[in-house]
XYZ file of C-alpha atoms in Angstrom:
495
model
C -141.082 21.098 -13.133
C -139.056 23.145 -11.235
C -138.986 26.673 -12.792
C -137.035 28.445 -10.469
C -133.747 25.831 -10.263
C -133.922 25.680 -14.226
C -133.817 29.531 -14.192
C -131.406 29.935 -11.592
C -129.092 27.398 -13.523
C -129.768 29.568 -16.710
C -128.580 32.574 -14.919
C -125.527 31.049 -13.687
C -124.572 29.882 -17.479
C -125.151 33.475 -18.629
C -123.132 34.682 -15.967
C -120.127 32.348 -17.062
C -120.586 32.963 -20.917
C -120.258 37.070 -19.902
C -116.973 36.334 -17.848
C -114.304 36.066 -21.054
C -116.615 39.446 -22.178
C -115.971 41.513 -19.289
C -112.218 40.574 -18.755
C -111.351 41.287 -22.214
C -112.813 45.316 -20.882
C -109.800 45.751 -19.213
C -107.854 45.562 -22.676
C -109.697 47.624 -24.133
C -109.051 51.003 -25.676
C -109.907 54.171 -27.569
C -108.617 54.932 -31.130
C -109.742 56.827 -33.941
C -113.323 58.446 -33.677
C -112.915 58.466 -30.106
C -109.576 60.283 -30.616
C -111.622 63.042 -33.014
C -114.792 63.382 -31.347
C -113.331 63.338 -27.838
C -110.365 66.273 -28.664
C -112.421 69.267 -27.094
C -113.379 67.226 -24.205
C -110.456 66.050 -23.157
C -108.507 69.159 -23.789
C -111.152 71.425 -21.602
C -111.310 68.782 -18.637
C -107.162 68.161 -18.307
C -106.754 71.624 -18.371
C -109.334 72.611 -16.326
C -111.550 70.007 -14.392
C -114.686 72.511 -15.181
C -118.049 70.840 -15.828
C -118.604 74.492 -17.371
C -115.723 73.740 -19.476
C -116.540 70.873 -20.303
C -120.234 72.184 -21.341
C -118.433 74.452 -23.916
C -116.183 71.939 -25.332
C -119.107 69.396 -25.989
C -120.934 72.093 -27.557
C -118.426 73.326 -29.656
C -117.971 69.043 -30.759
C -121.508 69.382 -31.881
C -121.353 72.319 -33.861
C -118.591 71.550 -35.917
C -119.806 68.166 -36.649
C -123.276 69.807 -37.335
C -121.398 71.543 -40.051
C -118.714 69.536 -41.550
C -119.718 66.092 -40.821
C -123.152 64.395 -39.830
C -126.503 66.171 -37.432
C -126.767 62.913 -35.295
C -126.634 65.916 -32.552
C -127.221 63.252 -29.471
C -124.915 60.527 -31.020
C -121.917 63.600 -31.370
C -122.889 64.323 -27.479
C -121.775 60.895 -26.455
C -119.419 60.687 -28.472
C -117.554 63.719 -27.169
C -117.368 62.038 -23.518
C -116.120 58.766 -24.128
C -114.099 57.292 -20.916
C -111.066 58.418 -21.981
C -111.725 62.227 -22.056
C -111.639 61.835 -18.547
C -108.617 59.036 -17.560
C -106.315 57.452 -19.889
C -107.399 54.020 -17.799
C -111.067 54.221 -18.074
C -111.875 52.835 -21.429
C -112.379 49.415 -19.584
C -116.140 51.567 -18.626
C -117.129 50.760 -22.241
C -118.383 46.940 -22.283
C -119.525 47.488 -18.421
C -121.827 50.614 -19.734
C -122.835 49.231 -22.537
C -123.838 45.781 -21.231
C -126.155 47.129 -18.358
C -127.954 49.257 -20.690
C -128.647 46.403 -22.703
C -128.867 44.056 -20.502
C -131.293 46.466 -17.974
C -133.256 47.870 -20.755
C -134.200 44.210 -22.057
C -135.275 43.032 -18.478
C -137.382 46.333 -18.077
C -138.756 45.651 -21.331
C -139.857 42.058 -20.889
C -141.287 42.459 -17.510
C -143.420 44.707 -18.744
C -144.363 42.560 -22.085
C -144.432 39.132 -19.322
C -145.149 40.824 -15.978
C -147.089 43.630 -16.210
C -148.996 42.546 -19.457
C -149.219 38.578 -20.125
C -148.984 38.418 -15.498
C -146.323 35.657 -15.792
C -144.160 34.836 -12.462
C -141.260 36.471 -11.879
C -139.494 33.030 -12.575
C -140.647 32.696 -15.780
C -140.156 35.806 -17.054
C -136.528 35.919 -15.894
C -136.092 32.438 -17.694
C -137.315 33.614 -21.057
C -135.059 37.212 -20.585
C -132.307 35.421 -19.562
C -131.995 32.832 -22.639
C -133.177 35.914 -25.049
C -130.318 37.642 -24.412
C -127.568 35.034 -24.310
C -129.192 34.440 -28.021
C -128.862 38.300 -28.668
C -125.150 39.003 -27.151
C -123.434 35.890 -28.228
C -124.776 36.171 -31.617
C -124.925 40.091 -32.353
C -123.285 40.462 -35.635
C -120.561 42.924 -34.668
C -118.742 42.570 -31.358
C -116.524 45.982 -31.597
C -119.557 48.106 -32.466
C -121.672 46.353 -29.979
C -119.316 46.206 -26.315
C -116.239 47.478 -27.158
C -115.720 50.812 -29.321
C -117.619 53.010 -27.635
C -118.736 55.592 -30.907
C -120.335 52.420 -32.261
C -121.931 51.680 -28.991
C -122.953 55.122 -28.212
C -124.930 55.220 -31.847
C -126.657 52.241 -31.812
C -126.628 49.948 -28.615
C -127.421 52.876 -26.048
C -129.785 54.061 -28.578
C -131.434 50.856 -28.672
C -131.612 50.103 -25.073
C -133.220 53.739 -24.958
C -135.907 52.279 -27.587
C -136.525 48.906 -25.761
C -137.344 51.635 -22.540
C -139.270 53.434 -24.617
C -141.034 51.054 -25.969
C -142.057 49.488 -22.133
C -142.775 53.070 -21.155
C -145.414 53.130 -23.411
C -147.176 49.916 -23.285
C -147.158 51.241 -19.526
C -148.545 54.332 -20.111
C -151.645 52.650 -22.122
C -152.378 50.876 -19.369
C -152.291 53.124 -16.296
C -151.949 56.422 -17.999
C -148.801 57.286 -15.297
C -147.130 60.770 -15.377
C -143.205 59.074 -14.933
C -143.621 57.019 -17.607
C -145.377 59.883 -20.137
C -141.571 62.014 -19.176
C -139.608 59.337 -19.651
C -140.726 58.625 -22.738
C -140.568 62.159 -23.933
C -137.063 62.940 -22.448
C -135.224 59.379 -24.000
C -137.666 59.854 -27.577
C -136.567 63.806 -28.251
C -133.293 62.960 -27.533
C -133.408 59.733 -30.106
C -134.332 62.334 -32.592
C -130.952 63.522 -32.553
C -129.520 59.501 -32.362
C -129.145 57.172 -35.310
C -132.184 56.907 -38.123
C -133.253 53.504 -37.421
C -133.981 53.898 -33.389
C -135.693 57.127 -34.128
C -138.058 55.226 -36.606
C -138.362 52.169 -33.920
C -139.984 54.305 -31.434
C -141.774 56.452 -33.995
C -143.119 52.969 -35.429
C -143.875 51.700 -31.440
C -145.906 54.536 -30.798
C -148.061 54.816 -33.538
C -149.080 50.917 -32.820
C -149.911 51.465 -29.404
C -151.653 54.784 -29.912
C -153.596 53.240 -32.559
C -154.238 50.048 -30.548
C -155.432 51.686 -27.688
C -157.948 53.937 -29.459
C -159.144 51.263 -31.053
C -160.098 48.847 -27.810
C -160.742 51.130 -25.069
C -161.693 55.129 -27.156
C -159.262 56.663 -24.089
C -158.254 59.655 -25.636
C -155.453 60.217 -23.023
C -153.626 58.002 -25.650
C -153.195 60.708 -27.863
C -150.574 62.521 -25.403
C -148.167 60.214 -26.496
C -148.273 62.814 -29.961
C -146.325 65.524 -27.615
C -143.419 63.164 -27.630
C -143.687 61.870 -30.781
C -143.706 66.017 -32.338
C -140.256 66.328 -29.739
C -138.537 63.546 -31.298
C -139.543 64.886 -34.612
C -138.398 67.772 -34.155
C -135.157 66.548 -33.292
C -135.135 64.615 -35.848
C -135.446 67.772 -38.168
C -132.843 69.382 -36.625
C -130.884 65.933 -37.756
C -131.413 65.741 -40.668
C -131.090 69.176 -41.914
C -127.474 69.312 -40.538
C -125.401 71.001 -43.233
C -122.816 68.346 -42.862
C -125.073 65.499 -44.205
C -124.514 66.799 -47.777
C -120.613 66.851 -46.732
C -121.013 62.860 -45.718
C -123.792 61.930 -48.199
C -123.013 63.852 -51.294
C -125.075 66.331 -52.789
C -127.965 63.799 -53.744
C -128.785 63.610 -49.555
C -132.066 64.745 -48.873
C -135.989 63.451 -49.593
C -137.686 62.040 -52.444
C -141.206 61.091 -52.490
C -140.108 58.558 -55.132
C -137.133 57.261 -53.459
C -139.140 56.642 -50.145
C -141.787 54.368 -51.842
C -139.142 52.307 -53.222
C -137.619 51.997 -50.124
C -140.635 50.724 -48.383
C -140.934 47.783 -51.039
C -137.144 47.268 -50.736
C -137.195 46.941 -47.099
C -139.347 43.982 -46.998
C -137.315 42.315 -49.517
C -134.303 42.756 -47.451
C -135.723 42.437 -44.478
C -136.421 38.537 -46.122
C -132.704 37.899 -47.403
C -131.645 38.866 -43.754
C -133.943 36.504 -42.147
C -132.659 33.757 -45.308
C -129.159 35.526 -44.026
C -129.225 34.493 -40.690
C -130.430 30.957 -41.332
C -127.225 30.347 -43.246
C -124.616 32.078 -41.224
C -126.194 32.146 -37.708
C -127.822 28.304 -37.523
C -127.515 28.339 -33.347
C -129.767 31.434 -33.267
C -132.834 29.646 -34.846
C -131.297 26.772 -32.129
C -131.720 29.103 -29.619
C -135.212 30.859 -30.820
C -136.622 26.829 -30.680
C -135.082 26.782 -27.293
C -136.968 29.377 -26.336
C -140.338 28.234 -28.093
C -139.940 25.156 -26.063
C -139.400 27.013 -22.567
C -142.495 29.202 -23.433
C -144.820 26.008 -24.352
C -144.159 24.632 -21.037
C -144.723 28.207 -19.279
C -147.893 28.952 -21.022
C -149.163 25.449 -20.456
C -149.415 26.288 -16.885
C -150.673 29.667 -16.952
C -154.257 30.648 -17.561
C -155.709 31.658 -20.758
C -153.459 33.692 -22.405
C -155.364 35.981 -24.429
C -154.065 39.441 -26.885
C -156.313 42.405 -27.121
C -155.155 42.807 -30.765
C -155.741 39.733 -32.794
C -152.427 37.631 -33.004
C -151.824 37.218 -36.800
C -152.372 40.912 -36.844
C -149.491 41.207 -34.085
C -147.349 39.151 -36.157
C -147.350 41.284 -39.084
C -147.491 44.235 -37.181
C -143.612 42.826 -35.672
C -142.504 41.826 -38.988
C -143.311 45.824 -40.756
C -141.137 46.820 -37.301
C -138.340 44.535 -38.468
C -138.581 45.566 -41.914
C -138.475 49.360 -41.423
C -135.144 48.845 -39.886
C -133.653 48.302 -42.885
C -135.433 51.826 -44.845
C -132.642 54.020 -43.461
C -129.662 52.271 -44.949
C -131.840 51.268 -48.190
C -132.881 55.253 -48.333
C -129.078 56.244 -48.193
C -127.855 54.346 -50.562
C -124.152 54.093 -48.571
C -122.280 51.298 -47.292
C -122.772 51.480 -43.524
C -121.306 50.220 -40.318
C -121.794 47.029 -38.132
C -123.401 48.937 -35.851
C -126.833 48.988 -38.374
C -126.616 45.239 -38.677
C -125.987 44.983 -35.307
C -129.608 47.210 -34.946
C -131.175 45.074 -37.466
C -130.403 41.823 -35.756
C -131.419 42.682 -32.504
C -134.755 44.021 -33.730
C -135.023 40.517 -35.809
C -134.559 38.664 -32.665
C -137.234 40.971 -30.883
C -139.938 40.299 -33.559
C -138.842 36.295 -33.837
C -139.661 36.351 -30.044
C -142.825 38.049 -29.964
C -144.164 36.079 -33.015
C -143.181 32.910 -31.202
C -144.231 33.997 -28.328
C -147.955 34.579 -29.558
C -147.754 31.833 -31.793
C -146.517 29.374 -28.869
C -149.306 30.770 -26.594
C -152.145 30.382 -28.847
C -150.770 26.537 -29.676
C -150.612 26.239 -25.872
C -154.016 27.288 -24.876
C -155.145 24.792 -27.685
C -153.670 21.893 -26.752
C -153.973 22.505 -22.945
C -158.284 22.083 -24.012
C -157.675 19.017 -26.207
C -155.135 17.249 -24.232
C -155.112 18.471 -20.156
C -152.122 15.979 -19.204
C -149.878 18.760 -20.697
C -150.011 20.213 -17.330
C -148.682 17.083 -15.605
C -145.118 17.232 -14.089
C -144.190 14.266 -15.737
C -145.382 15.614 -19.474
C -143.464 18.268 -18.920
C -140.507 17.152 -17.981
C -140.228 14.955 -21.194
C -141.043 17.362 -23.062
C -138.245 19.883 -21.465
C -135.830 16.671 -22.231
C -137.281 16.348 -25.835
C -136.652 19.859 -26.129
C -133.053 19.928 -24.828
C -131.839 17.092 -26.261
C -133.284 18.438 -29.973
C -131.169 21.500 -29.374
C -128.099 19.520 -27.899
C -128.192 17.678 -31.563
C -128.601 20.747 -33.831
C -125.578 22.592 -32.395
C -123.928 19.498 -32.875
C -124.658 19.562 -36.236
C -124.246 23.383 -36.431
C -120.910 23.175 -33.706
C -118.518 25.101 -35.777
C -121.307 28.352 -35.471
C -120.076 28.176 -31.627
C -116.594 29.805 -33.365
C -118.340 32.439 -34.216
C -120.254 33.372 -30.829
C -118.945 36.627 -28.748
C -118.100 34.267 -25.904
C -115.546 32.079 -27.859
C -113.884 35.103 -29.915
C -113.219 36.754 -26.856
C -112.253 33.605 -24.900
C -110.018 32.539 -27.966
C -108.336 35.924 -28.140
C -107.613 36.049 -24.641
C -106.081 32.357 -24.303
C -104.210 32.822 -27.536
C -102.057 35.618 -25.674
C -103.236 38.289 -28.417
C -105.297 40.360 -25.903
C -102.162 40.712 -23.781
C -99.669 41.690 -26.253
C -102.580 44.186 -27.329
C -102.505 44.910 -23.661
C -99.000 45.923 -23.880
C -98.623 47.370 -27.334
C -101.397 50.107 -26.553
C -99.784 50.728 -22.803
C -96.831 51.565 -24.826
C -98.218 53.563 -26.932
C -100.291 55.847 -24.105
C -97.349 56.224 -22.008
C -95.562 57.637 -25.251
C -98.611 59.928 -25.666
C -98.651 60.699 -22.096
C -95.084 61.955 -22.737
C -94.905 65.854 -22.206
C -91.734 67.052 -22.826
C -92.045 65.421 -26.602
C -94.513 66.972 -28.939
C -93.832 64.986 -32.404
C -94.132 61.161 -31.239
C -93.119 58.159 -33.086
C -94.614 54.840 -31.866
C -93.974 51.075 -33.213
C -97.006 50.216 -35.520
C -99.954 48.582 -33.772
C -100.296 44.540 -34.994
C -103.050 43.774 -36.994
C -104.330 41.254 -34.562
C -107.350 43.104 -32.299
C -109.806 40.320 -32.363
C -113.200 41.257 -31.058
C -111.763 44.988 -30.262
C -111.654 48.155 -32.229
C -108.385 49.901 -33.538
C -108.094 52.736 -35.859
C -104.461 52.252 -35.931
C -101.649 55.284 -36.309
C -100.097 55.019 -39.268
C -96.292 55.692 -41.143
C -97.951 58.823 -42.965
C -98.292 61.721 -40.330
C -101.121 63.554 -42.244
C -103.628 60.918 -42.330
C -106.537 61.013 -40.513
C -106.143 58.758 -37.795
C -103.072 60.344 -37.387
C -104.054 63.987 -37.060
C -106.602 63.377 -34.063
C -104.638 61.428 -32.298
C -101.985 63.721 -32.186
C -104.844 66.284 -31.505
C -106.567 64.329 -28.959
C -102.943 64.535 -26.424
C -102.076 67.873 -27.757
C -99.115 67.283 -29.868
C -97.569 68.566 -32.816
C -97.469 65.074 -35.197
C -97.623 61.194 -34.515
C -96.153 58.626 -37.001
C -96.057 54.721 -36.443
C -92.847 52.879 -37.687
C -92.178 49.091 -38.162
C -91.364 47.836 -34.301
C -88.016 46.576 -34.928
C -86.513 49.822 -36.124
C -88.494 51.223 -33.151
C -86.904 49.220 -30.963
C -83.410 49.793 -32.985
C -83.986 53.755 -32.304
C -85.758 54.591 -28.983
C -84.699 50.987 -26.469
C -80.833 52.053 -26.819
């Protein structure tokens, strides 16, 4: 079986899948919470071009959000310098950023997991990567929060590609006990204290196992330095969560209960089922794509040596599924509707946990059959078993074909075809170039269609006071903005 020409093709059908992705970058564009969080920004670096400005203005973003609106101090950070703070053109950044942060941080983590851990080839471990993340992108519940609007990105995908680092950091650091790693991990985990509730639990979760897992085998107590980082991100977290402006955004009743929290932890694991029983029904091709994926790591594993797991592999399992689980205790906790961004979170954990259970699962069935049955290591075997494989998968996405409607690919090669993404194109262009306008300070611009696709849009509306109104106008510096229906637009303004 050749490994590297079935990985190389892999690579190349990633690559094409990510093409209708990327182009549809260049339509996209900021609106509403990038509008509000990115007023003091933008103001202090048009009018000045002062990273000392700037400094202030970001600041002064944080504080009055600390006060009137959430403590998420690191999310309000990013927030405050999306692209278009700095260029009116450079929202296309947003889907580029975002995709090699989660894109980078899932190769660092899996070479460390395959690589540096399990001493797979470079080959297979790129294979396996490769077809876990077209699983993860094409599937990820929420497109907008996950490529394209950037304050959904900035709160949860950069967030989680900071966890996934952490995370590989770590495992690292148990092994060789390497200063770079130890920072790292304590820069990215203080500053996830100040990030959404669910990646600051992740790596609180990640490090417990491994300090706990390490004392346990090998007595090192150069393990327990990972508690400096851990009391950082707390710390952080503190700060967080004792923002005054959590009470504005989550009513008086915000705060802790012993009593709550217990229910919470039952609760999770209950949802954390009905999103598993969730997926099966909705996302079909992802359980396509985990057996995929089982099947590429039987044939790997068959021709490794004996794979075997310091901590015992059932234990492992559960230890993946209480990860998944505790995802869903911040939203449970809360009580609140939330975004897409937290399904986004719990979906990519889910896939994480799917493919280290598998993974162990698949290795331990591997190293059985290999004893039993040696021929499994035969070229031949294992190239009907790749076809078996293949073929099994070919016939369950026939069966599950219209799911491929639903993948990020299609939406954003459908939108683009359909000639929606360019009259978004041009409706927005209009609407920046009316912005851009300084000798008018109370704009009128034709209402924004309905029809954004995969993309974000908090859309200006007829009534000048509301919100999405007020910081847009504040975000260009102008008095008011009001939308109108296009045709009288046109009527008034193309004489």
């Amino acid at each position: 079986m050749k490994l590297k020409k079935i990985t190389l093709a892999s690579i190349v059908i990633f690559l094409l899948l990510m093409l209708p992705v990327l182009y549809l970058s260049f339509v996209n564009r900021a609106s509403g919470d990038d509008y509000g969080y990115g007023a003091y920004t933008r103001s202090a670096w048009m009018s000045t071009h002062s990273l000392i400005a700037l400094g202030s203005a970001i600041w002064q973003t944080i504080r009055q959000c600390y006060f009137s609106w959430q403590g998420t101090w690191f999310s309000v950070l990013l927030f405050s310098l999306q692209p278009e703070v700095f260029s009116d053109r450079a929202y296309f950044m947003v889907a580029f950023l975002v995709l090699f942060f989660w894109i980078g941080s899932t190769l660092y983590l899996f070479n460390q997991i395959l690589c540096q851990n399990m001493k797979l080839n470079r080959w297979a471990y790129l294979l396996l990567t490769i077809w876990f993340l077209i699983i993860s992108i094409e599937f990820i519940p929420s497109t907008k929060s996950a490529i394209y609007w950037f304050n959904g990105c900035a709160h949860y995908m950069i967030p989680f590609a900071m966890c996934q680092m952490v995370a590989a950091w770590l495992l690292s650091y148990s092994k060789q006990y390497k200063k770079g790693v130890f920072i790292g991990a304590t820069v990215f985990m203080t500053l996830l204290g100040g990030s959404n509730y669910q990646a600051a639990l992740f790596v609180l979760i990640a490090a417990f196992y491994i300090v706990i897992a390490d004392w346990l085998l090998k007595k090192d107590k150069r393990i327990f330095r990972v508690l400096f980082p851990v009391g950082f991100e707390l710390a952080g977290l503190v700060v967080s969560m004792k923002a005054p402006g959590n009470k504005v955004r989550g009513g008086d009743e915000f705060g802790f209960s012993v009593e709550r929290g217990i229910e919470t932890i039952f609760s999770s694991f209950l949802k954390g089922f009905e999103d598993i029983r969730m997926y099966f029904q909705e996302r079909p091709l992802v359980f396509v794509g985990l057996l995929l994926l089982t099947g590429l790591m039987f044939l790997i594993f068959s021709n490794e040596k004996e794979l075997l797991f310091e901590v015992p592999p059932l234990l492992l399992i559960i230890m993946l599924f209480c990860l998944y689980s505790a995802m869903q205790a911040p939203a449970i906790y809360a009580g609140v509707e939330v975004s897409g961004g937290v399904h986004n979170m719990n979906f990519q954990v889910f896939l994480l946990a799917a493919a280290g259970s598998l993974m162990i699962i698949t290795a331990c069935l591997a190293r059985r059959i290999k004893v039993r049955w040696k021929r499994i290591t035969t070229v031949r075997v294992q190239k009907i078993i790749l076809a078996f494989v293949i073929l099994l998968c070919l016939f369950l996405t026939l069966i599950f074909r219209s799911n491929i409607k639903r993948s990020t690919s299609f939406i954003c090669l459908r939108y683009i075809a359909s000639g929606e993404a360019e009259d978004y194109r041009e409706q927005m262009n209009l609407q920046t170039g009316l912005m851009e306008c300084k000798e008018i300070n109370d704009i009128v611009v034709p209402f924004i269609n309905d029809v954004q696709g995969p993309l974000m849009q908090m859309p200006v509306t007829e009534n000048p006071t509301a919100w999405s109104n007020q910081v847009t106008a504040r975000f260009y510096g102008k008095n008011s903005v009001v939308a109108i229906e296009r045709s009288q637009w046109e009527e008034l303004y193309t004489r």
